[in-house]
Amino acid sequence: MEKPATLWDRSRQAVVAEIVDTALTLFAEQGYEATTMAQVAARAGVSQRSLFRYFGTKEDLVCGEQDALGELLVATVAAQAPEVSAWDALRAGFTAILTASGHTPERVLEISTLIFANPPLRARYFEKRLKWQRALTPVIEKRMGIEPGEIPDPGAMGLIATVFACVDTASELWVRHGGKADPFELYEQALAAVRD
Amino acid sequence: MEKPATLWDRSRQAVVAEIVDTALTLFAEQGYEATTMAQVAARAGVSQRSLFRYFGTKEDLVCGEQDALGELLVATVAAQAPEVSAWDALRAGFTAILTASGHTPERVLEISTLIFANPPLRARYFEKRLKWQRALTPVIEKRMGIEPGEIPDPGAMGLIATVFACVDTASELWVRHGGKADPFELYEQALAAVRD
DNA sequence: CGACAGGTTGGCAGTGACTGCCAACCTGGC
DNA sequence: GCCAGGTTGGCAGTCACTGCCAACCTGTCG
């Protein structure tokens, strides 16, 4: 659909990435809440005003790129063959996210640790996930043979919420193991306990 | 354990309740984010400083009393007979919360609607729930015959997270039905879709 | 009754995230 | 050279929240 990828766009991307980099460095040096937006702006060489134009909130310095991942998740789930179960479709979606994040595992671990350690970040992350869940509801309802209506079906919503809960569980344990455990296996273990 | 219930304690309780009342009224009149803490303080007849001493954060005006419910939840789950399954123990815990909240259903609906409609409140609620989940982990691990260790068991964590996810699903749908649906049934429907 | 200790309150000034507004600037097309 | 549209930076303001200090209230002991 949209594929011009202007020079302007790319340079903006670069600026954003650089700001995120300096922010993460500062967060690692001083901690998240001890770092002010003014500091980030100063070290990144932009005005505070522009920093807020780029990111809107301090949390989005860390959680900002997740919107794109959410779209990928929904698209991947929707693209699964109709005979694939809701469970497997969702697993495929999360697998796609994990493999397509475009970061090194160390970077992912760093960001995840930051998020799990800071309540405001965790809250923001959760909020975004909620949007993903809402977007997935009609997709999963269709896959379960339920006619999407005004108010979502409890079964579909519960199933989605459960998968997210297990993904969260796996993520948190992965972080607490310092990235040394296999996230897929953790996810399977969590889900196995749920599904008998 | 602690049961003196000083006069002082009770009067403080009354003050807190009255402040919450005026706050909820203001939120209903103008919306949550359009209401400032200064307004709440003024109408409740306390200084802004004391208001923050009572509640700490604006969100706690709405979510403050949940700490007590969390303790009730954990205690109820722990008190179930050992042969009761983890699922049933958790259900008993949530049932206890629902019946012991000490509010009229209309009030519960009002508060729930407020929480579901305002991201910051929802985030705060989620944060508190996380603490409940962590407190429940060893209890459920024991019930599942798992030796509690340094890092929680994926199965136990996943099971707990799933129950919370389904409770959340039921709550949200209950709110979206304007309180006209049976929350227990919504919960059962959500869980049924998860457990085949 | 008066002095005293401990906890509670209110005001005040400050910090930090975030926003609206406006002027300066930079870019491309004519 | 000039103009329209979008981008930036600075400035002042709002609001949640905090530390500090002085005033106060309450109960206790002498």
Coordinates of N, CA, C and O in Angstrom, one line a residue, chain A residues 92-164:
Chain A
A92 N 1.3 -18.7 16.1 CA 2.0 -18.2 14.9 C 2.2 -16.7 14.9 O 3.3 -16.2 14.6
G93 N 1.2 -16.0 15.4 CA 1.4 -14.6 15.5 C 2.5 -14.1 16.4 O 3.3 -13.3 16.0
F94 N 2.5 -14.7 17.6 CA 3.6 -14.3 18.5 C 5.0 -14.8 18.0 O 6.0 -14.1 18.3
T95 N 5.0 -15.9 17.4 CA 6.3 -16.4 16.8 C 6.8 -15.3 15.8 O 8.0 -15.0 15.8
A96 N 5.9 -14.9 15.0 CA 6.2 -13.9 14.0 C 6.8 -12.6 14.7 O 7.8 -12.1 14.3
I97 N 6.2 -12.2 15.7 CA 6.7 -11.0 16.4 C 8.1 -11.2 16.9 O 9.0 -10.4 16.8
L98 N 8.3 -12.4 17.6 CA 9.5 -12.6 18.2 C 10.7 -12.7 17.2 O 11.8 -12.2 17.5
T99 N 10.4 -13.2 16.0 CA 11.4 -13.4 15.0 C 11.6 -12.1 14.2 O 12.7 -12.0 13.6
A100 N 10.6 -11.2 14.2 CA 10.7 -10.1 13.3 C 10.9 -8.8 14.0 O 10.8 -7.7 13.5
S101 N 11.3 -8.8 15.3 CA 11.4 -7.6 16.0 C 12.6 -6.7 15.5 O 12.6 -5.5 15.7
G102 N 13.5 -7.3 14.9 CA 14.6 -6.5 14.3 C 15.7 -6.1 15.3 O 16.4 -5.1 15.1
H103 N 15.7 -6.7 16.5 CA 16.7 -6.4 17.5 C 17.5 -7.6 17.8 O 17.0 -8.8 17.6
T104 N 18.7 -7.4 18.3 CA 19.4 -8.6 18.8 C 18.7 -9.1 20.1 O 18.1 -8.3 20.8
P105 N 18.9 -10.3 20.5 CA 18.3 -10.8 21.7 C 18.7 -10.0 22.9 O 17.9 -9.9 23.8
E106 N 20.0 -9.6 22.9 CA 20.4 -8.8 24.1 C 19.6 -7.5 24.2 O 19.2 -7.1 25.3
R107 N 19.3 -6.9 23.1 CA 18.5 -5.7 23.1 C 17.1 -6.0 23.6 O 16.6 -5.2 24.4
V108 N 16.6 -7.0 23.1 CA 15.2 -7.4 23.5 C 15.2 -7.7 25.0 O 14.3 -7.2 25.7
L109 N 16.2 -8.4 25.5 CA 16.3 -8.6 26.9 C 16.4 -7.3 27.7 O 15.7 -7.1 28.7
E110 N 17.2 -6.4 27.2 CA 17.4 -5.2 27.9 C 16.1 -4.4 28.0 O 15.7 -3.9 29.1
I111 N 15.4 -4.3 26.9 CA 14.1 -3.6 26.9 C 13.1 -4.3 27.7 O 12.4 -3.6 28.5
S112 N 13.0 -5.6 27.6 CA 12.0 -6.3 28.4 C 12.3 -6.2 29.9 O 11.4 -6.0 30.7
T113 N 13.6 -6.3 30.3 CA 13.9 -6.1 31.7 C 13.5 -4.7 32.2 O 12.9 -4.6 33.3
L114 N 13.8 -3.7 31.4 CA 13.4 -2.4 31.7 C 11.9 -2.3 31.9 O 11.4 -1.7 32.9
I115 N 11.1 -2.9 31.0 CA 9.7 -2.8 31.1 C 9.2 -3.5 32.4 O 8.3 -3.0 33.1
F116 N 9.7 -4.7 32.6 CA 9.2 -5.5 33.7 C 9.6 -4.8 35.1 O 8.9 -5.0 36.1
A117 N 10.6 -4.0 35.1 CA 11.1 -3.5 36.3 C 10.4 -2.1 36.7 O 10.5 -1.7 37.8
N118 N 9.8 -1.5 35.7 CA 9.2 -0.2 35.9 C 7.7 -0.1 35.7 O 7.2 -0.2 34.6
P119 N 7.0 0.0 36.8 CA 5.5 0.0 36.7 C 4.9 0.8 35.6 O 4.0 0.4 34.9
P120 N 5.4 2.1 35.5 CA 4.8 2.9 34.4 C 5.0 2.3 33.0 O 4.0 2.3 32.2
L121 N 6.1 1.7 32.8 CA 6.4 1.1 31.5 C 5.5 -0.1 31.3 O 5.0 -0.4 30.3
R122 N 5.4 -0.9 32.4 CA 4.6 -2.1 32.3 C 3.2 -1.7 32.1 O 2.5 -2.4 31.3
A123 N 2.7 -0.7 32.7 CA 1.4 -0.3 32.5 C 1.1 0.1 31.0 O 0.1 -0.2 30.4
R124 N 2.1 0.9 30.5 CA 2.0 1.3 29.1 C 2.0 0.1 28.1 O 1.2 0.0 27.2
Y125 N 2.8 -0.8 28.4 CA 2.9 -2.0 27.6 C 1.6 -2.8 27.7 O 1.0 -3.2 26.6
F126 N 1.0 -2.9 28.8 CA -0.2 -3.6 29.0 C -1.3 -2.9 28.2 O -2.2 -3.5 27.6
E127 N -1.3 -1.6 28.2 CA -2.3 -0.8 27.5 C -2.3 -1.1 26.0 O -3.3 -1.3 25.4
K128 N -1.1 -1.2 25.5 CA -0.9 -1.5 24.1 C -1.4 -2.9 23.8 O -2.1 -3.1 22.8
R129 N -1.1 -3.8 24.6 CA -1.5 -5.2 24.5 C -3.0 -5.3 24.4 O -3.6 -6.1 23.7
L130 N -3.6 -4.5 25.2 CA -5.1 -4.4 25.3 C -5.6 -4.1 23.9 O -6.6 -4.7 23.4
K131 N -5.0 -3.1 23.2 CA -5.4 -2.7 21.9 C -5.3 -3.9 20.9 O -6.1 -4.2 20.1
W132 N -4.2 -4.6 21.1 CA -4.0 -5.8 20.2 C -5.1 -6.8 20.5 O -5.7 -7.4 19.5
Q133 N -5.4 -7.0 21.7 CA -6.5 -8.0 22.0 C -7.8 -7.6 21.4 O -8.5 -8.4 20.8
R134 N -8.1 -6.3 21.5 CA -9.4 -5.9 20.9 C -9.4 -6.1 19.4 O -10.4 -6.5 18.8
A135 N -8.2 -5.8 18.8 CA -8.1 -6.0 17.3 C -8.2 -7.4 16.9 O -8.7 -7.8 15.9
L136 N -7.8 -8.3 17.8 CA -7.8 -9.7 17.5 C -9.2 -10.4 17.7 O -9.5 -11.4 17.0
T137 N -10.0 -9.8 18.5 CA -11.3 -10.4 18.8 C -12.1 -10.8 17.6 O -12.4 -12.0 17.5
P138 N -12.4 -9.9 16.7 CA -13.2 -10.4 15.5 C -12.4 -11.5 14.7 O -13.1 -12.4 14.2
V139 N -11.1 -11.4 14.6 CA -10.4 -12.4 13.8 C -10.5 -13.7 14.4 O -10.8 -14.7 13.7
I140 N -10.4 -13.8 15.8 CA -10.5 -15.1 16.4 C -12.0 -15.6 16.4 O -12.2 -16.8 16.3
E141 N -12.9 -14.7 16.6 CA -14.3 -15.1 16.6 C -14.6 -15.8 15.2 O -15.2 -16.8 15.2
K142 N -14.1 -15.2 14.2 CA -14.4 -15.8 12.9 C -13.8 -17.2 12.8 O -14.4 -18.2 12.4
R143 N -12.6 -17.3 13.3 CA -11.9 -18.6 13.3 C -12.6 -19.6 14.1 O -12.5 -20.8 13.9
M144 N -13.2 -19.2 15.2 CA -14.0 -20.1 16.0 C -15.4 -20.4 15.5 O -16.2 -21.1 16.2
G145 N -15.7 -19.7 14.4 CA -17.1 -20.0 13.9 C -18.1 -19.2 14.6 O -19.3 -19.5 14.6
I146 N -17.8 -18.0 15.2 CA -18.7 -17.2 15.9 C -18.9 -15.9 15.1 O -18.0 -15.3 14.6
E147 N -20.2 -15.5 15.0 CA -20.5 -14.3 14.2 C -20.1 -13.1 15.1 O -20.7 -12.9 16.1
P148 N -19.2 -12.3 14.6 CA -18.8 -11.1 15.4 C -20.0 -10.2 15.6 O -20.7 -9.9 14.6
G149 N -20.2 -9.7 16.8 CA -21.3 -8.9 17.1 C -20.9 -7.6 17.8 O -19.7 -7.3 17.8
E150 N -21.8 -6.9 18.2 CA -21.6 -5.6 18.9 C -20.6 -5.8 20.1 O -19.6 -5.1 20.3
I151 N -21.0 -6.7 21.0 CA -20.2 -7.1 22.1 C -19.6 -8.4 21.9 O -20.2 -9.4 21.5
P152 N -18.3 -8.5 22.2 CA -17.5 -9.7 21.8 C -18.0 -10.9 22.6 O -18.6 -10.8 23.7
D153 N -17.6 -12.1 22.1 CA -18.0 -13.4 22.7 C -17.1 -13.6 23.9 O -15.8 -13.5 23.7
P154 N -17.6 -14.1 25.0 CA -16.8 -14.3 26.2 C -15.7 -15.4 25.9 O -14.6 -15.3 26.3
G155 N -16.1 -16.4 25.1 CA -15.1 -17.5 24.8 C -13.9 -17.0 24.0 O -12.8 -17.2 24.4
A156 N -14.2 -16.2 23.0 CA -13.1 -15.7 22.2 C -12.3 -14.8 23.0 O -11.0 -14.9 22.9
M157 N -12.9 -13.9 23.7 CA -12.1 -12.9 24.5 C -11.3 -13.7 25.5 O -10.1 -13.3 25.8
G158 N -11.9 -14.7 26.2 CA -11.2 -15.4 27.2 C -10.0 -16.1 26.6 O -8.9 -16.2 27.2
L159 N -10.2 -16.7 25.5 CA -9.1 -17.5 24.8 C -8.0 -16.5 24.5 O -6.8 -16.8 24.8
I160 N -8.3 -15.4 23.9 CA -7.2 -14.4 23.6 C -6.5 -14.0 24.8 O -5.3 -13.9 24.9
A161 N -7.3 -13.6 25.8 CA -6.7 -13.1 27.1 C -5.8 -14.2 27.7 O -4.8 -13.8 28.3
T162 N -6.2 -15.4 27.6 CA -5.4 -16.5 28.1 C -4.1 -16.6 27.4 O -3.0 -16.8 28.0
V163 N -4.1 -16.6 26.1 CA -2.9 -16.7 25.4 C -2.0 -15.5 25.7 O -0.8 -15.7 26.0
F164 N -2.5 -14.3 25.8 CA -1.7 -13.2 26.2 C -1.1 -13.4 27.6 O 0.0 -13.1 27.9

